PDB file of C-alpha atoms in Angstrom:
ATOM      1  CA  MET A   1    -148.472-136.676 122.829  1.00  0.00           C
ATOM      2  CA  THR A   2    -150.536-138.694 120.773  1.00  0.00           C
ATOM      3  CA  HIS A   3    -152.693-141.802 121.843  1.00  0.00           C
ATOM      4  CA  GLU A   4    -154.320-143.948 119.500  1.00  0.00           C
ATOM      5  CA  SER A   5    -156.684-146.142 120.530  1.00  0.00           C
ATOM      6  CA  GLU A   6    -157.643-149.306 117.683  1.00  0.00           C
ATOM      7  CA  HIS A   7    -158.484-152.040 118.963  1.00  0.00           C
ATOM      8  CA  GLY A   8    -157.144-154.399 116.901  1.00  0.00           C
ATOM      9  CA  LEU A   9    -159.142-152.626 113.390  1.00  0.00           C
ATOM     10  CA  PRO A  10    -157.011-152.720 110.326  1.00  0.00           C
ATOM     11  CA  PRO A  11    -154.389-150.004 110.712  1.00  0.00           C
ATOM     12  CA  THR A  12    -155.284-149.180 107.138  1.00  0.00           C
ATOM     13  CA  LYS A  13    -158.613-147.713 108.679  1.00  0.00           C
ATOM     14  CA  PRO A  14    -159.601-143.720 108.394  1.00  0.00           C
ATOM     15  CA  ARG A  15    -159.485-142.627 112.346  1.00  0.00           C
ATOM     16  CA  ARG A  16    -161.369-140.850 113.643  1.00  0.00           C
ATOM     17  CA  ARG A  17    -159.094-137.606 115.184  1.00  0.00           C
ATOM     18  CA  LEU A  18    -160.910-136.678 118.682  1.00  0.00           C
ATOM     19  CA  ASP A  19    -161.917-132.434 118.911  1.00  0.00           C
ATOM     20  CA  SER A  20    -162.257-131.361 122.361  1.00  0.00           C
ATOM     21  CA  ARG A  21    -165.544-131.658 121.528  1.00  0.00           C
ATOM     22  CA  SER A  22    -165.337-135.191 121.616  1.00  0.00           C
ATOM     23  CA  LEU A  23    -162.599-135.157 124.080  1.00  0.00           C
ATOM     24  CA  ARG A  24    -165.222-133.684 126.740  1.00  0.00           C
ATOM     25  CA  GLY A  25    -167.360-136.341 126.338  1.00  0.00           C
ATOM     26  CA  LEU A  26    -165.486-138.902 127.106  1.00  0.00           C
ATOM     27  CA  ALA A  27    -163.454-137.389 130.125  1.00  0.00           C
ATOM     28  CA  HIS A  28    -165.614-138.513 132.377  1.00  0.00           C
ATOM     29  CA  PRO A  29    -163.917-141.650 135.012  1.00  0.00           C
ATOM     30  CA  LEU A  30    -167.626-143.354 134.653  1.00  0.00           C
ATOM     31  CA  ARG A  31    -167.980-142.766 130.904  1.00  0.00           C
ATOM     32  CA  MET A  32    -163.785-143.880 130.471  1.00  0.00           C
ATOM     33  CA  SER A  33    -164.331-147.074 132.325  1.00  0.00           C
ATOM     34  CA  ILE A  34    -167.573-148.289 130.704  1.00  0.00           C
ATOM     35  CA  LEU A  35    -165.848-147.716 127.460  1.00  0.00           C
ATOM     36  CA  GLU A  36    -163.114-149.702 128.251  1.00  0.00           C
ATOM     37  CA  LEU A  37    -165.703-152.499 128.652  1.00  0.00           C
ATOM     38  CA  LEU A  38    -167.410-152.373 125.938  1.00  0.00           C
ATOM     39  CA  THR A  39    -164.425-151.824 124.141  1.00  0.00           C
ATOM     40  CA  MET A  40    -162.769-155.175 126.215  1.00  0.00           C
ATOM     41  CA  ASP A  41    -165.843-157.698 126.091  1.00  0.00           C
ATOM     42  CA  GLY A  42    -168.020-156.689 123.587  1.00  0.00           C
ATOM     43  CA  PRO A  43    -171.650-155.734 123.737  1.00  0.00           C
ATOM     44  CA  ALA A  44    -173.627-154.910 126.836  1.00  0.00           C
ATOM     45  CA  THR A  45    -177.192-153.495 128.238  1.00  0.00           C
ATOM     46  CA  ALA A  46    -176.495-151.075 131.320  1.00  0.00           C
ATOM     47  CA  THR A  47    -177.560-153.162 134.067  1.00  0.00           C
ATOM     48  CA  GLY A  48    -175.094-155.923 132.368  1.00  0.00           C
ATOM     49  CA  LEU A  49    -172.290-153.374 132.846  1.00  0.00           C
ATOM     50  CA  ALA A  50    -174.013-151.330 136.385  1.00  0.00           C
ATOM     51  CA  ALA A  51    -173.679-154.549 137.992  1.00  0.00           C
ATOM     52  CA  ARG A  52    -169.494-154.801 137.302  1.00  0.00           C
ATOM     53  CA  LEU A  53    -168.958-151.389 138.183  1.00  0.00           C
ATOM     54  CA  GLY A  54    -171.198-151.177 140.877  1.00  0.00           C
ATOM     55  CA  GLU A  55    -173.154-148.516 139.951  1.00  0.00           C
ATOM     56  CA  ASN A  56    -176.865-147.430 139.180  1.00  0.00           C
ATOM     57  CA  THR A  57    -178.406-148.658 136.195  1.00  0.00           C
ATOM     58  CA  GLY A  58    -179.785-145.565 135.229  1.00  0.00           C
ATOM     59  CA  THR A  59    -176.506-144.258 136.293  1.00  0.00           C
ATOM     60  CA  VAL A  60    -175.372-145.934 133.825  1.00  0.00           C
ATOM     61  CA  SER A  61    -177.683-145.649 131.107  1.00  0.00           C
ATOM     62  CA  TRP A  62    -177.066-141.690 131.551  1.00  0.00           C
ATOM     63  CA  HIS A  63    -173.310-142.501 130.472  1.00  0.00           C
ATOM     64  CA  LEU A  64    -173.854-145.089 127.435  1.00  0.00           C
ATOM     65  CA  ARG A  65    -176.726-142.139 126.045  1.00  0.00           C
ATOM     66  CA  HIS A  66    -173.970-139.303 126.544  1.00  0.00           C
ATOM     67  CA  LEU A  67    -171.733-142.056 124.780  1.00  0.00           C
ATOM     68  CA  ALA A  68    -173.684-142.291 121.903  1.00  0.00           C
ATOM     69  CA  GLN A  69    -174.533-139.327 121.684  1.00  0.00           C
ATOM     70  CA  HIS A  70    -170.937-138.265 120.770  1.00  0.00           C
ATOM     71  CA  GLY A  71    -169.972-141.302 118.548  1.00  0.00           C
ATOM     72  CA  PHE A  72    -168.158-143.414 120.226  1.00  0.00           C
ATOM     73  CA  ILE A  73    -171.170-146.233 121.065  1.00  0.00           C
ATOM     74  CA  GLU A  74    -173.526-147.037 119.828  1.00  0.00           C
ATOM     75  CA  GLU A  75    -176.879-149.330 120.512  1.00  0.00           C
ATOM     76  CA  GLU A  76    -177.009-152.395 118.674  1.00  0.00           C
ATOM     77  CA  VAL A  77    -179.628-153.317 116.220  1.00  0.00           C
ATOM     78  CA  GLY A  78    -182.225-156.288 116.725  1.00  0.00           C
ATOM     79  CA  ARG A  79    -180.858-156.772 119.827  1.00  0.00           C
ATOM     80  CA  GLY A  80    -182.538-156.400 123.409  1.00  0.00           C
ATOM     81  CA  THR A  81    -185.536-154.593 124.271  1.00  0.00           C
ATOM     82  CA  LYS A  82    -187.502-150.812 124.127  1.00  0.00           C
ATOM     83  CA  ARG A  83    -185.946-151.232 128.015  1.00  0.00           C
ATOM     84  CA  GLU A  84    -183.104-152.855 127.561  1.00  0.00           C
ATOM     85  CA  ARG A  85    -181.020-151.826 124.687  1.00  0.00           C
ATOM     86  CA  TRP A  86    -177.485-153.401 124.162  1.00  0.00           C
ATOM     87  CA  TRP A  87    -174.961-151.567 123.752  1.00  0.00           C
ATOM     88  CA  ARG A  88    -171.474-151.665 121.367  1.00  0.00           C
ATOM     89  CA  VAL A  89    -168.160-149.325 120.954  1.00  0.00           C
ATOM     90  CA  VAL A  90    -168.554-147.922 117.462  1.00  0.00           C
ATOM     91  CA  ASP A  91    -166.044-149.507 115.075  1.00  0.00           C
ATOM     92  CA  GLU A  92    -163.808-147.111 114.452  1.00  0.00           C
ATOM     93  CA  PRO A  93    -160.372-145.827 115.101  1.00  0.00           C
ATOM     94  CA  LYS A  94    -159.545-143.068 116.961  1.00  0.00           C
ATOM     95  CA  ILE A  95    -156.506-140.631 117.987  1.00  0.00           C
ATOM     96  CA  LEU A  96    -155.965-137.996 120.046  1.00  0.00           C
ATOM     97  CA  SER A  97    -153.036-135.581 119.790  1.00  0.00           C
ATOM     98  CA  THR A  98    -152.243-133.607 123.153  1.00  0.00           C
ATOM     99  CA  ALA A  99    -150.987-130.494 121.291  1.00  0.00           C
ATOM    100  CA  ASP A 100    -154.029-130.392 119.180  1.00  0.00           C
ATOM    101  CA  PHE A 101    -155.289-128.950 122.782  1.00  0.00           C
ATOM    102  CA  ARG A 102    -152.196-126.276 123.771  1.00  0.00           C
ATOM    103  CA  ASP A 103    -153.945-123.460 122.513  1.00  0.00           C
ATOM    104  CA  ASP A 104    -157.233-124.727 123.798  1.00  0.00           C
ATOM    105  CA  PRO A 105    -157.534-123.249 127.430  1.00  0.00           C
ATOM    106  CA  ASP A 106    -161.369-124.763 127.902  1.00  0.00           C
ATOM    107  CA  ALA A 107    -159.881-128.897 127.093  1.00  0.00           C
ATOM    108  CA  ARG A 108    -157.268-128.832 129.169  1.00  0.00           C
ATOM    109  CA  GLY A 109    -159.280-129.510 131.854  1.00  0.00           C
ATOM    110  CA  ALA A 110    -161.471-132.562 129.773  1.00  0.00           C
ATOM    111  CA  LEU A 111    -157.651-133.544 128.402  1.00  0.00           C
ATOM    112  CA  SER A 112    -156.778-133.667 132.026  1.00  0.00           C
ATOM    113  CA  VAL A 113    -159.209-135.605 132.917  1.00  0.00           C
ATOM    114  CA  TYR A 114    -158.866-138.100 130.344  1.00  0.00           C
ATOM    115  CA  MET A 115    -154.946-138.638 130.234  1.00  0.00           C
ATOM    116  CA  HIS A 116    -154.500-139.688 134.113  1.00  0.00           C
ATOM    117  CA  GLU A 117    -157.891-141.793 133.830  1.00  0.00           C
ATOM    118  CA  LEU A 118    -156.613-144.107 131.027  1.00  0.00           C
ATOM    119  CA  VAL A 119    -152.770-144.745 132.711  1.00  0.00           C
ATOM    120  CA  GLN A 120    -154.880-144.973 135.455  1.00  0.00           C
ATOM    121  CA  GLN A 121    -156.370-147.957 133.286  1.00  0.00           C
ATOM    122  CA  TYR A 122    -153.395-149.087 131.976  1.00  0.00           C
ATOM    123  CA  PHE A 123    -152.065-149.517 135.719  1.00  0.00           C
ATOM    124  CA  ASN A 124    -155.270-151.373 136.934  1.00  0.00           C
ATOM    125  CA  ARG A 125    -155.219-153.849 133.779  1.00  0.00           C
ATOM    126  CA  VAL A 126    -151.534-154.715 134.790  1.00  0.00           C
ATOM    127  CA  VAL A 127    -152.185-155.025 138.618  1.00  0.00           C
ATOM    128  CA  ASN A 128    -154.934-157.126 137.939  1.00  0.00           C
ATOM    129  CA  TYR A 129    -153.056-159.541 136.404  1.00  0.00           C
ATOM    130  CA  LEU A 130    -150.570-159.792 138.424  1.00  0.00           C
ATOM    131  CA  ASN A 131    -152.969-160.604 140.586  1.00  0.00           C
ATOM    132  CA  GLU A 132    -154.761-163.262 138.478  1.00  0.00           C
ATOM    133  CA  ASP A 133    -153.707-166.935 138.763  1.00  0.00           C
ATOM    134  CA  TRP A 134    -152.260-167.951 135.477  1.00  0.00           C
ATOM    135  CA  ASP A 135    -150.032-171.037 134.244  1.00  0.00           C
ATOM    136  CA  ASP A 136    -146.268-171.064 133.384  1.00  0.00           C
ATOM    137  CA  ASP A 137    -146.503-171.281 130.379  1.00  0.00           C
ATOM    138  CA  TRP A 138    -148.445-167.815 130.166  1.00  0.00           C
ATOM    139  CA  GLN A 139    -146.264-166.143 132.551  1.00  0.00           C
ATOM    140  CA  ARG A 140    -142.995-167.459 131.119  1.00  0.00           C
ATOM    141  CA  ALA A 141    -144.865-165.327 127.810  1.00  0.00           C
ATOM    142  CA  ASP A 142    -145.470-161.713 129.696  1.00  0.00           C
ATOM    143  CA  THR A 143    -143.438-159.215 130.086  1.00  0.00           C
ATOM    144  CA  ILE A 144    -143.090-156.161 132.096  1.00  0.00           C
ATOM    145  CA  SER A 145    -140.320-154.404 130.794  1.00  0.00           C
ATOM    146  CA  ASP A 146    -139.181-150.823 130.333  1.00  0.00           C
ATOM    147  CA  TRP A 147    -135.279-149.790 129.178  1.00  0.00           C
ATOM    148  CA  ARG A 148    -134.326-146.208 130.737  1.00  0.00           C
ATOM    149  CA  ASP A 149    -130.419-145.979 128.618  1.00  0.00           C
ATOM    150  CA  LEU A 150    -131.987-144.663 125.818  1.00  0.00           C
ATOM    151  CA  ARG A 151    -131.215-140.714 124.545  1.00  0.00           C
ATOM    152  CA  MET A 152    -133.635-139.768 121.781  1.00  0.00           C
ATOM    153  CA  THR A 153    -134.064-136.758 119.412  1.00  0.00           C
ATOM    154  CA  PRO A 154    -138.370-136.093 119.146  1.00  0.00           C
ATOM    155  CA  ALA A 155    -138.032-137.118 116.240  1.00  0.00           C
ATOM    156  CA  GLN A 156    -135.805-140.686 116.795  1.00  0.00           C
ATOM    157  CA  LEU A 157    -138.792-140.512 119.346  1.00  0.00           C
ATOM    158  CA  LYS A 158    -141.580-140.985 116.665  1.00  0.00           C
ATOM    159  CA  ALA A 159    -139.671-143.273 114.640  1.00  0.00           C
ATOM    160  CA  LEU A 160    -139.298-144.936 117.037  1.00  0.00           C
ATOM    161  CA  ASN A 161    -142.701-145.613 118.251  1.00  0.00           C
ATOM    162  CA  ALA A 162    -143.752-145.862 114.216  1.00  0.00           C
ATOM    163  CA  GLU A 163    -141.346-149.320 114.009  1.00  0.00           C
ATOM    164  CA  LEU A 164    -143.328-150.351 116.997  1.00  0.00           C
ATOM    165  CA  MET A 165    -146.963-149.779 116.460  1.00  0.00           C
ATOM    166  CA  ALA A 166    -145.856-151.558 112.772  1.00  0.00           C
ATOM    167  CA  VAL A 167    -144.583-154.354 115.064  1.00  0.00           C
ATOM    168  CA  ILE A 168    -148.068-154.783 116.671  1.00  0.00           C
ATOM    169  CA  ALA A 169    -149.984-154.397 113.348  1.00  0.00           C
ATOM    170  CA  ARG A 170    -147.831-156.945 111.719  1.00  0.00           C
ATOM    171  CA  HIS A 171    -148.849-159.553 114.753  1.00  0.00           C
ATOM    172  CA  THR A 172    -152.677-158.254 114.479  1.00  0.00           C
ATOM    173  CA  LEU A 173    -155.297-160.711 112.900  1.00  0.00           C
ATOM    174  CA  PRO A 174    -157.183-159.509 110.436  1.00  0.00           C
ATOM    175  CA  GLN A 175    -161.101-159.536 111.270  1.00  0.00           C
ATOM    176  CA  ASP A 176    -161.936-162.357 109.316  1.00  0.00           C
ATOM    177  CA  ALA A 177    -159.445-164.488 110.774  1.00  0.00           C
ATOM    178  CA  GLU A 178    -160.056-166.870 113.405  1.00  0.00           C
ATOM    179  CA  PRO A 179    -157.727-167.258 115.952  1.00  0.00           C
ATOM    180  CA  ALA A 180    -155.385-169.814 116.457  1.00  0.00           C
ATOM    181  CA  PRO A 181    -156.158-172.647 118.894  1.00  0.00           C
ATOM    182  CA  GLY A 182    -155.832-172.070 122.804  1.00  0.00           C
ATOM    183  CA  ALA A 183    -155.417-167.640 121.872  1.00  0.00           C
ATOM    184  CA  LEU A 184    -156.622-165.125 124.528  1.00  0.00           C
ATOM    185  CA  PRO A 185    -156.918-161.450 124.305  1.00  0.00           C
ATOM    186  CA  ILE A 186    -153.099-159.808 124.805  1.00  0.00           C
ATOM    187  CA  ILE A 187    -152.978-156.733 126.217  1.00  0.00           C
ATOM    188  CA  VAL A 188    -150.043-154.430 124.866  1.00  0.00           C
ATOM    189  CA  GLN A 189    -148.984-151.083 126.318  1.00  0.00           C
ATOM    190  CA  ILE A 190    -146.748-149.094 125.644  1.00  0.00           C
ATOM    191  CA  GLN A 191    -145.738-146.396 126.453  1.00  0.00           C
ATOM    192  CA  SER A 192    -142.868-143.531 125.514  1.00  0.00           C
ATOM    193  CA  PHE A 193    -142.082-140.093 126.489  1.00  0.00           C
ATOM    194  CA  PRO A 194    -138.403-138.140 127.311  1.00  0.00           C
ATOM    195  CA  ARG A 195    -137.884-137.189 131.104  1.00  0.00           C
ATOM    196  CA  GLY A 196    -136.781-134.297 133.074  1.00  0.00           C
ATOM    197  CA  ARG A 197    -133.625-134.486 135.054  1.00  0.00           C
ATOM    198  CA  ARG A 198    -134.001-134.754 138.393  1.00  0.00           C
ATOM    199  CA  GLY A 199    -131.814-133.044 141.014  1.00  0.00           C
ATOM    200  CA  GLY A 200    -127.931-132.799 140.839  1.00  0.00           C
ATOM    201  CA  ALA A 201    -125.948-130.005 139.576  1.00  0.00           C
TER     202      ALA A 201
END
């Protein structure tokens, strides 16, 4: 399984491939929640993040420093004070391949935490959307779909994913481009994986 996190960056930009050390630095529920908020909503302070997450400011500050040590976030220079620093996500696409950790028993625990928290984040985004009141135009434009009648080899699944990523890339604006009037941030979540047979002979 491969997880790519591009955050709307150009697909040609060099990617950072997560290793076991950086994975262990990220694989914590609160750190992943912090990183998600900074990614989705932009720079914030420990105080602001703590209020949104219902956590102690000191605890959030500690996790922010931890994320910074591992290169996931950085201080926004020239903003804030010595006592109240602003943090932002490092401008760098990231890629994680679970196959990289197949023979690394020390990373399995961190990988399990990371993947389960990631899927929970995906689920929560959909639930939050469904609980919100959107007008008819947006409700006609959205989709929550799945397809269950495909039969593929690993090579065919990899090709399908590459095509899907290319479609997303075509619809991703350059960083310096102005969005269309009325445009809002859009989340596209893609999960594609094989299913083992259940029951029956």
